[in-house]
DNA sequence: CGCTGTCTTGAGTGGGATCAATTAACGTGG
DNA sequence: CCACGTTAATTGATCCCACTCAAGACAGCG
């Protein structure tokens, strides 16, 4: 069971005295993902440790709600989150899934624009906004890295928009699976076995479909021999080339 | 006639010896839109002038094609462009429309990801990539401004994705018109009269619809008294509140 | 073993796409 | 100024696919 229980979201829980391993994770993420520390002195590392807080998010917990004022930026160090937008009448869209290494804070707004919910037991590394501002002022390298990430995110957003606007359900799903596989591959995994931390309706709300259509499309891809579904949340990519020219690339 | 003729795109034409007005425009755009020059010395302005080139784009001209290596960044100083992606089988999506003041260059790729086409007689201010790199290294303020813009663009992309995924045709069109009106308002225009530089099929390919549906939806909004269409390319917003709660905001 | 929540599968409907024809807008040349 | 030709936009008729509603299968867990 990797899915959150209905609507009973547990409140977020801080980690006021982070253990050394959590702190090391945070620094690690800062180093690896934001490349701040490439040439930091020991006291600079100390300064970083002071502004960095690890926070646990059990499955189903909500990190933020749309409309709330933003207080921190985050880097996901483990687990998975979803970014949810809901219309007045309940229509839902999932702007994206946040996986380990992803940075949360690239927005021009001072309020959250999404509900941010944990779809697996997760852990984030967080920095308060004013302190992040200081860091960015102090390390131009960080600013540059953030801009790089933002540009990459913009490219991804354009790809997603094309998929939403013009791909058919099977193409959307193939595209989604390949994208997920590529992301897991970048984190070191082989790439043929993709784990889906999210449920069918999350996929549907991400691709602009219904749960039923997603389910039917999974069966269709399976019957065509393009994928296998050993478990509900595990997809094995049998014919990557086949998937790839399904989504017209 | 503000629409490009069929497929006969005129090649882009450089302006090797830009007149003083073009140069002033370029500097103006750099100042106003990237806020580089807020505290520049005269010789720094000279340096900027040297890297800045104005380029005219007649209606129908192509500034770049998807797949080509990127050579410059641009700021649009007049007219309008469209960013087009085309699938192998001809399905088309327009990622966005570029209006005066917009910056072209926020991408992580070193190749163009869109066809960039002028949908009106246009003019861009361009800077070669290596020189832009220098500028960014020299002026941290510029880097910060670009990041701000990228973040804003990301927010807009999320909004667009929600619209593509979950809004109905009438809602999509209402959202589009309001967004366009807001954009014109930011450039000083009153806001009740929106000029559409693009044709119906461009709107369709932007919203993930067909030309016919866009046309039908226009008539529907008109019959409901929400808008008026004095000319083909002019929309008058009669009931802004009505439009606004159509798209669920 | 039954309960709960999720996923799958089925049958029927509706809305946007498709195909096709008409109308409108604009520019040109007589 | 008007008739013509071209291109874009509108309107109409039909179809198809994804949505909707509903039932059934499956897994996880107490």
XYZ file of C-alpha atoms (C1' of nucleotides) in Angstrom:
558
model
C 0.000 0.000 0.000
C 1.674 3.120 -1.188
C -1.396 5.254 -1.551
C -2.682 7.815 0.969
C -5.862 6.972 2.830
C -8.873 8.910 1.605
C -8.971 12.459 2.937
C -7.602 12.000 6.430
C -4.317 13.774 5.875
C -1.939 13.840 8.801
C -0.532 17.244 9.664
C 3.108 17.823 8.839
C 5.544 17.048 11.609
C 8.685 19.024 12.140
C 11.988 17.576 13.164
C 13.184 20.212 15.599
C 16.378 18.422 16.566
C 17.354 16.697 13.345
C 19.546 13.684 13.778
C 22.913 13.767 12.159
C 21.833 11.524 9.331
C 18.973 13.837 8.384
C 21.289 16.792 8.434
C 23.813 14.987 6.324
C 21.046 14.204 3.871
C 20.127 17.843 3.654
C 23.639 18.949 3.049
C 24.032 16.159 0.623
C 21.018 17.326 -1.320
C 22.220 20.892 -1.278
C 25.563 19.778 -2.525
C 24.420 17.357 -5.131
C 21.366 19.157 -6.406
C 22.149 22.806 -6.022
C 25.920 22.601 -6.220
C 26.384 25.254 -3.607
C 29.094 23.594 -1.681
C 31.559 22.835 -4.407
C 34.051 25.123 -2.709
C 32.740 25.841 0.750
C 34.883 26.388 3.806
C 34.040 24.476 7.006
C 32.369 27.487 8.567
C 30.295 28.012 5.482
C 29.136 24.443 5.777
C 28.252 25.237 9.377
C 26.222 28.211 8.209
C 24.376 25.973 5.787
C 23.633 23.455 8.497
C 22.088 26.159 10.594
C 19.483 27.124 7.975
C 18.671 23.595 6.911
C 15.898 21.584 8.560
C 14.807 18.080 7.768
C 11.100 17.364 7.868
C 9.285 14.047 7.704
C 6.058 13.639 5.737
C 4.115 10.434 6.314
C 2.020 9.083 3.489
C -1.061 11.240 3.085
C 0.400 14.267 4.835
C -0.004 17.724 3.344
C 3.072 19.916 3.098
C 1.140 22.973 1.938
C -2.244 24.049 0.640
C -2.972 26.278 -2.324
C -3.358 29.870 -1.201
C -1.231 29.633 1.909
C 1.690 32.040 2.112
C 4.996 30.435 1.226
C 7.438 30.155 4.099
C 10.122 27.790 2.857
C 11.705 26.203 -0.131
C 12.184 22.458 -0.140
C 14.242 19.713 -1.656
C 12.765 16.244 -1.607
C 15.236 13.759 -0.187
C 13.012 10.704 -0.154
C 9.540 9.487 -1.060
C 7.217 11.230 -3.508
C 4.822 14.194 -3.527
C 2.103 15.388 -5.835
C 1.266 18.970 -6.810
C -2.510 19.269 -6.943
C -4.820 21.957 -8.203
C -8.550 21.715 -7.711
C -11.273 23.730 -9.391
C -14.344 24.918 -7.520
C -16.452 22.049 -8.863
C -13.918 19.401 -7.900
C -12.107 18.933 -11.189
C -8.553 18.120 -10.324
C -5.222 18.430 -12.052
C -1.884 17.210 -10.908
C 0.756 19.589 -12.211
C 3.500 17.156 -11.458
C 5.025 14.589 -9.194
C 7.962 15.513 -7.005
C 10.655 12.861 -6.764
C 13.867 12.719 -4.742
C 16.243 15.454 -5.793
C 13.502 17.761 -7.014
C 13.444 21.340 -5.778
C 10.255 23.029 -4.657
C 10.366 26.785 -4.802
C 10.571 27.871 -8.419
C 7.554 30.135 -8.486
C 6.975 33.833 -8.847
C 4.190 33.825 -6.314
C 4.474 34.406 -2.598
C 1.578 32.067 -2.031
C 1.419 28.367 -2.730
C -0.272 27.605 -6.008
C -0.785 23.901 -5.329
C -1.713 21.517 -2.614
C 1.465 19.582 -1.920
C 0.720 16.083 -0.659
C 2.874 13.090 0.165
C 1.930 9.996 -1.845
C 4.540 7.935 0.007
C 6.409 8.291 3.260
C 8.656 11.191 2.408
C 11.284 13.517 3.734
C 12.069 17.026 2.666
C 14.950 19.323 3.398
C 13.685 22.831 3.952
C 15.112 26.319 4.132
C 13.192 29.394 5.224
C 12.620 31.997 2.507
C 14.625 34.858 4.045
C 17.558 32.573 4.611
C 17.290 31.230 1.106
C 17.394 34.808 -0.082
C 20.636 35.308 1.824
C 22.115 32.167 0.348
C 21.223 33.256 -3.148
C 22.761 36.645 -2.581
C 25.935 35.087 -1.203
C 26.420 32.372 -3.810
C 25.892 33.498 -7.403
C 26.498 29.911 -8.397
C 23.291 28.956 -6.615
C 21.295 31.556 -8.501
C 22.688 30.249 -11.761
C 21.841 26.678 -10.839
C 18.291 27.648 -9.970
C 17.928 29.405 -13.306
C 19.188 26.295 -15.067
C 16.631 24.222 -13.222
C 13.865 26.658 -13.993
C 14.748 26.550 -17.688
C 14.756 22.777 -17.644
C 11.403 22.811 -15.877
C 10.062 25.159 -18.561
C 11.131 22.743 -21.288
C 9.420 19.911 -19.446
C 6.307 22.012 -19.035
C 6.185 22.647 -22.778
C 6.479 18.917 -23.430
C 3.705 18.226 -20.952
C 1.501 20.841 -22.563
C 1.958 19.272 -25.978
C 1.008 15.910 -24.518
C -2.061 17.314 -22.776
C -3.216 19.195 -25.840
C -2.578 16.815 -28.676
C -1.754 13.236 -27.633
C -4.298 10.451 -27.417
C -4.701 8.483 -24.184
C -2.344 5.670 -25.192
C 0.225 8.186 -26.358
C -0.114 10.180 -23.172
C 0.419 7.124 -21.020
C 3.377 5.912 -23.067
C 4.925 9.351 -22.821
C 4.312 9.409 -19.093
C 5.881 6.014 -18.521
C 8.940 6.823 -20.594
C 9.383 10.107 -18.798
C 9.131 8.337 -15.455
C 11.597 5.682 -16.565
C 14.063 8.325 -17.720
C 13.753 10.054 -14.378
C 14.417 6.861 -12.465
C 17.328 6.112 -14.753
C 18.861 9.478 -13.912
C 18.722 8.486 -10.250
C 20.709 5.342 -10.989
C 18.042 2.721 -11.562
C 18.293 0.406 -14.564
C 15.176 1.789 -16.211
C 13.168 -1.169 -17.462
C 11.215 -1.543 -14.261
C 9.276 1.578 -13.329
C 7.661 1.972 -9.942
C 4.511 4.063 -9.810
C 4.232 5.766 -6.436
C 0.900 7.243 -7.490
C -2.510 5.703 -8.041
C -4.472 5.429 -11.251
C -6.584 8.481 -10.568
C -3.463 10.527 -9.900
C -2.128 9.505 -13.287
C -5.488 10.374 -14.797
C -5.549 13.809 -13.215
C -2.008 14.367 -14.405
C -2.741 13.430 -18.007
C -6.166 15.000 -18.276
C -8.026 11.691 -18.432
C -10.307 9.663 -16.210
C -9.232 6.783 -13.997
C -11.173 4.357 -16.163
C -9.474 5.451 -19.343
C -6.068 5.138 -17.707
C -6.909 1.647 -16.549
C -8.192 0.598 -19.950
C -5.122 2.063 -21.586
C -2.830 0.125 -19.268
C -4.582 -3.089 -20.311
C -4.324 -2.107 -23.953
C -0.576 -1.489 -23.722
C -0.196 -4.771 -21.867
C -2.181 -6.703 -24.474
C -0.025 -5.150 -27.192
C 3.025 -6.491 -25.446
C 4.517 -3.061 -24.871
C 4.501 -3.309 -21.093
C 3.917 -5.826 -18.326
C 2.294 -5.190 -14.959
C 3.889 -7.573 -12.424
C 2.209 -5.617 -9.635
C -0.293 -2.799 -9.599
C 2.406 -0.240 -9.069
C 5.162 -1.791 -11.102
C 5.444 -1.378 -14.839
C 7.924 -3.327 -16.846
C 8.809 -1.762 -20.150
C 8.977 -4.587 -22.679
C 9.213 -2.595 -25.896
C 10.737 0.794 -25.301
C 11.013 1.552 -29.013
C 7.367 0.678 -29.459
C 6.346 3.012 -26.675
C 8.582 5.705 -28.048
C 7.080 5.851 -31.497
C 3.624 5.640 -29.982
C 4.031 9.133 -28.571
C 5.397 10.393 -31.865
C 9.046 11.050 -31.044
C -4.731 41.213 -42.909
C -2.678 40.249 -39.934
C -2.279 36.581 -40.710
C 0.676 34.978 -42.524
C 0.102 33.640 -46.001
C -0.092 29.871 -46.144
C 3.336 28.242 -46.041
C 5.406 30.711 -48.015
C 7.479 32.018 -45.148
C 9.958 34.731 -45.987
C 13.448 34.139 -44.649
C 14.553 36.340 -41.784
C 16.324 39.524 -42.741
C 19.118 40.963 -40.683
C 19.643 44.618 -40.063
C 23.423 44.859 -40.339
C 23.598 48.591 -39.838
C 20.747 49.281 -37.452
C 19.456 52.800 -37.513
C 19.601 54.748 -34.313
C 15.934 54.230 -33.586
C 16.311 50.464 -33.755
C 19.272 50.614 -31.448
C 17.437 52.828 -29.042
C 14.597 50.314 -29.064
C 16.972 47.538 -28.213
C 18.509 49.405 -25.361
C 15.103 50.447 -24.258
C 13.979 46.852 -24.170
C 17.064 45.799 -22.287
C 16.523 48.535 -19.795
C 12.838 48.150 -19.356
C 12.527 44.409 -19.537
C 15.728 43.058 -18.112
C 16.605 45.964 -15.885
C 20.272 45.723 -16.687
C 20.923 49.367 -17.159
C 19.506 50.773 -13.975
C 22.989 51.916 -12.994
C 25.141 51.671 -16.069
C 27.968 53.999 -16.923
C 28.113 55.468 -20.442
C 30.822 53.049 -21.536
C 28.771 50.135 -20.256
C 25.901 51.366 -22.357
C 28.350 51.447 -25.268
C 29.268 47.836 -24.550
C 25.599 46.905 -24.568
C 25.053 48.654 -27.863
C 27.834 46.653 -29.395
C 26.246 43.265 -28.606
C 22.713 44.291 -29.428
C 21.266 43.876 -32.926
C 17.827 44.747 -34.146
C 16.205 42.378 -36.594
C 13.030 42.821 -38.614
C 10.608 39.944 -39.149
C 7.910 40.490 -41.756
C 4.607 38.702 -41.306
C 5.067 35.021 -42.047
C 8.830 35.014 -41.504
C 10.455 32.272 -39.487
C 12.920 33.292 -36.795
C 13.965 29.732 -36.007
C 13.017 26.133 -36.638
C 12.753 23.336 -34.091
C 15.988 21.393 -33.948
C 18.264 24.175 -35.129
C 21.110 25.111 -32.794
C 20.396 28.221 -30.761
C 22.594 31.175 -31.604
C 20.908 34.123 -29.918
C 18.456 35.226 -27.315
C 15.772 37.686 -28.285
C 13.443 40.261 -26.898
C 10.408 41.112 -28.929
C 10.098 44.859 -29.412
C 7.123 44.887 -31.739
C 4.614 42.651 -33.458
C 3.810 39.092 -32.388
C 5.308 35.610 -32.760
C 4.038 32.107 -32.208
C 5.932 29.146 -30.759
C 4.939 26.069 -32.725
C 5.555 22.376 -32.213
C 4.495 19.859 -34.810
C 4.220 16.101 -34.450
C 5.269 13.745 -37.212
C 1.667 13.297 -38.397
C 0.995 17.017 -38.526
C -0.708 17.554 -35.205
C 0.260 20.993 -34.057
C 0.519 22.767 -30.768
C 1.282 26.371 -30.089
C 3.133 26.616 -26.810
C 2.567 30.298 -26.613
C 2.394 33.655 -28.267
C 5.257 36.095 -27.921
C 4.204 39.688 -27.429
C 6.270 42.877 -27.146
C 8.457 42.804 -24.079
C 8.660 39.018 -23.972
C 12.060 37.393 -23.722
C 13.006 34.379 -25.829
C 15.801 32.319 -24.398
C 14.611 30.657 -21.218
C 15.359 27.066 -22.154
C 17.773 24.454 -20.979
C 18.356 23.180 -24.484
C 21.057 24.319 -26.881
C 18.704 23.631 -29.769
C 15.447 25.340 -30.558
C 12.462 23.403 -29.342
C 9.893 25.328 -31.383
C 9.371 26.856 -34.743
C 9.279 30.578 -34.088
C 7.132 32.389 -36.619
C 5.991 35.978 -36.997
C 2.205 36.338 -37.079
C 2.525 40.073 -37.643
C 5.241 42.389 -38.888
C 7.639 42.186 -36.000
C 10.971 43.316 -34.687
C 13.246 41.569 -32.260
C 16.302 42.704 -30.378
C 18.883 39.964 -30.354
C 22.060 39.147 -28.499
C 24.426 36.322 -29.395
C 24.641 33.532 -26.822
C 28.316 33.956 -25.865
C 27.817 37.655 -25.369
C 24.686 37.034 -23.358
C 26.752 34.715 -21.203
C 29.222 37.507 -20.599
C 26.461 39.917 -19.714
C 24.992 37.464 -17.238
C 28.372 36.918 -15.639
C 28.958 40.660 -15.376
C 25.533 41.679 -14.061
C 24.149 39.460 -11.302
C 21.048 41.603 -11.412
C 20.368 40.285 -14.893
C 20.640 36.686 -13.757
C 18.183 37.388 -10.963
C 15.763 39.061 -13.341
C 15.912 36.117 -15.701
C 15.201 33.738 -12.831
C 12.232 35.852 -11.830
C 10.935 35.690 -15.374
C 11.480 31.970 -15.572
C 9.547 31.457 -12.344
C 6.724 33.596 -13.633
C 6.721 31.624 -16.854
C 6.545 28.404 -14.855
C 3.480 29.655 -13.007
C 1.871 30.568 -16.298
C 2.718 27.158 -17.706
C 1.013 25.469 -14.770
C -2.092 27.550 -15.356
C -2.048 26.686 -19.035
C -1.659 22.999 -18.236
C -4.686 23.087 -15.952
C -6.681 24.734 -18.698
C -5.550 22.212 -21.297
C -6.249 19.260 -19.051
C -9.504 20.121 -17.375
C -11.350 23.088 -18.869
C -14.108 22.797 -21.429
C -13.877 24.670 -24.726
C -15.858 27.697 -23.572
C -13.840 27.855 -20.377
C -10.588 27.549 -22.277
C -11.505 30.375 -24.599
C -12.701 32.606 -21.780
C -9.468 31.947 -19.914
C -7.477 32.704 -23.027
C -9.239 35.985 -23.693
C -8.889 37.151 -20.118
C -5.225 36.246 -20.110
C -4.705 38.182 -23.324
C -6.617 41.160 -21.971
C -4.509 41.155 -18.825
C -1.381 41.076 -20.920
C -2.488 44.009 -23.022
C -3.487 45.859 -19.892
C 0.041 45.445 -18.529
C 1.331 47.118 -21.671
C -0.874 50.120 -21.042
C -3.996 49.364 -23.036
C -7.399 49.878 -21.426
C -8.269 46.183 -21.508
C -11.849 45.913 -22.690
C -10.875 45.694 -26.341
C -8.564 42.782 -27.101
C -6.815 42.462 -30.421
C -6.104 38.950 -31.619
C -2.954 38.914 -33.722
C -3.458 35.195 -34.370
C -6.007 33.322 -36.434
C -8.646 30.893 -35.249
C -6.582 27.825 -35.969
C -3.690 29.265 -33.980
C -6.007 29.715 -31.040
C -7.243 26.171 -31.557
C -3.754 24.725 -31.614
C -2.937 26.704 -28.505
C -5.947 25.464 -26.545
C -5.955 21.874 -27.802
C -9.130 22.284 -29.849
C -10.075 22.434 -33.501
C -10.646 25.579 -35.484
C -14.327 24.721 -35.817
C -14.822 24.355 -32.093
C -13.083 27.662 -31.452
C -15.331 29.345 -33.985
C -18.471 27.801 -32.536
C -17.369 28.799 -29.053
C -16.821 32.386 -30.126
C -20.373 32.557 -31.426
C -21.650 30.963 -28.245
C -19.907 33.530 -26.045
C -21.214 36.263 -28.305
C -24.789 34.964 -28.144
C -24.523 34.830 -24.367
C -23.588 38.489 -24.368
C -20.203 37.897 -22.786
C -18.210 39.291 -25.701
C -18.689 41.169 -28.936
C -16.767 40.727 -32.172
C -16.618 44.098 -33.941
C -14.040 42.677 -36.336
C -12.664 39.197 -36.831
C -9.572 40.008 -34.822
C -11.086 42.270 -32.245
C -12.853 41.026 -29.173
C -14.743 43.315 -26.902
C -15.199 42.011 -23.399
C -18.733 42.873 -22.377
C -19.007 40.864 -19.170
C -15.621 40.325 -17.588
C -17.096 38.870 -14.412
C -19.136 36.435 -16.469
C -16.070 35.290 -18.350
C -14.137 35.015 -15.139
C -16.480 32.647 -13.363
C -16.819 30.647 -16.565
C -13.249 29.474 -16.217
C -13.754 28.716 -12.556
C -11.681 31.372 -10.807
C -13.153 -14.631 6.528
C -15.322 -10.477 5.625
C -14.406 -5.595 4.983
C -12.523 -1.626 2.624
C -10.540 0.749 -0.863
C -8.605 0.403 -5.467
C -8.584 -1.234 -9.822
C -10.711 -3.385 -13.791
C -14.284 -4.232 -17.024
C -18.800 -3.426 -19.240
C -22.739 -0.757 -21.484
C -24.540 3.526 -22.979
C -24.246 8.449 -23.788
C -22.616 12.969 -25.237
C -19.502 16.383 -26.810
C -15.834 17.580 -29.642
C -13.647 16.009 -33.997
C -14.214 15.267 -38.741
C -15.911 16.068 -43.214
C -18.255 19.142 -46.107
C -20.570 23.282 -47.650
C -21.619 28.093 -47.098
C -20.608 32.707 -45.838
C -17.753 36.615 -44.880
C -13.571 39.607 -45.362
C -10.139 41.452 -48.030
C -7.309 42.670 -51.976
C -6.899 43.077 -56.956
C -7.695 44.530 -61.365
C -10.866 45.857 -64.783
C -16.894 51.494 -57.868
C -17.897 46.949 -58.698
C -16.956 41.968 -60.082
C -13.858 38.580 -59.101
C -10.607 35.415 -56.595
C -8.448 33.995 -52.568
C -8.184 32.988 -47.846
C -10.257 32.638 -43.463
C -14.254 31.946 -40.672
C -18.716 30.157 -39.882
C -22.273 26.804 -39.939
C -24.203 22.145 -40.659
C -24.335 16.896 -40.426
C -22.310 12.896 -38.906
C -19.260 9.985 -36.350
C -16.237 8.300 -32.870
C -13.910 8.133 -28.725
C -13.517 9.191 -24.050
C -16.604 10.143 -20.256
C -20.209 8.537 -17.256
C -22.574 5.324 -14.611
C -22.547 0.837 -12.817
C -21.074 -3.670 -11.670
C -17.544 -6.918 -10.678
C -12.666 -8.451 -9.453
C -8.759 -8.107 -6.667
C -5.570 -7.144 -2.888
C -4.511 -5.821 1.775
C -5.692 -5.976 6.478
C -8.056 -6.444 10.700
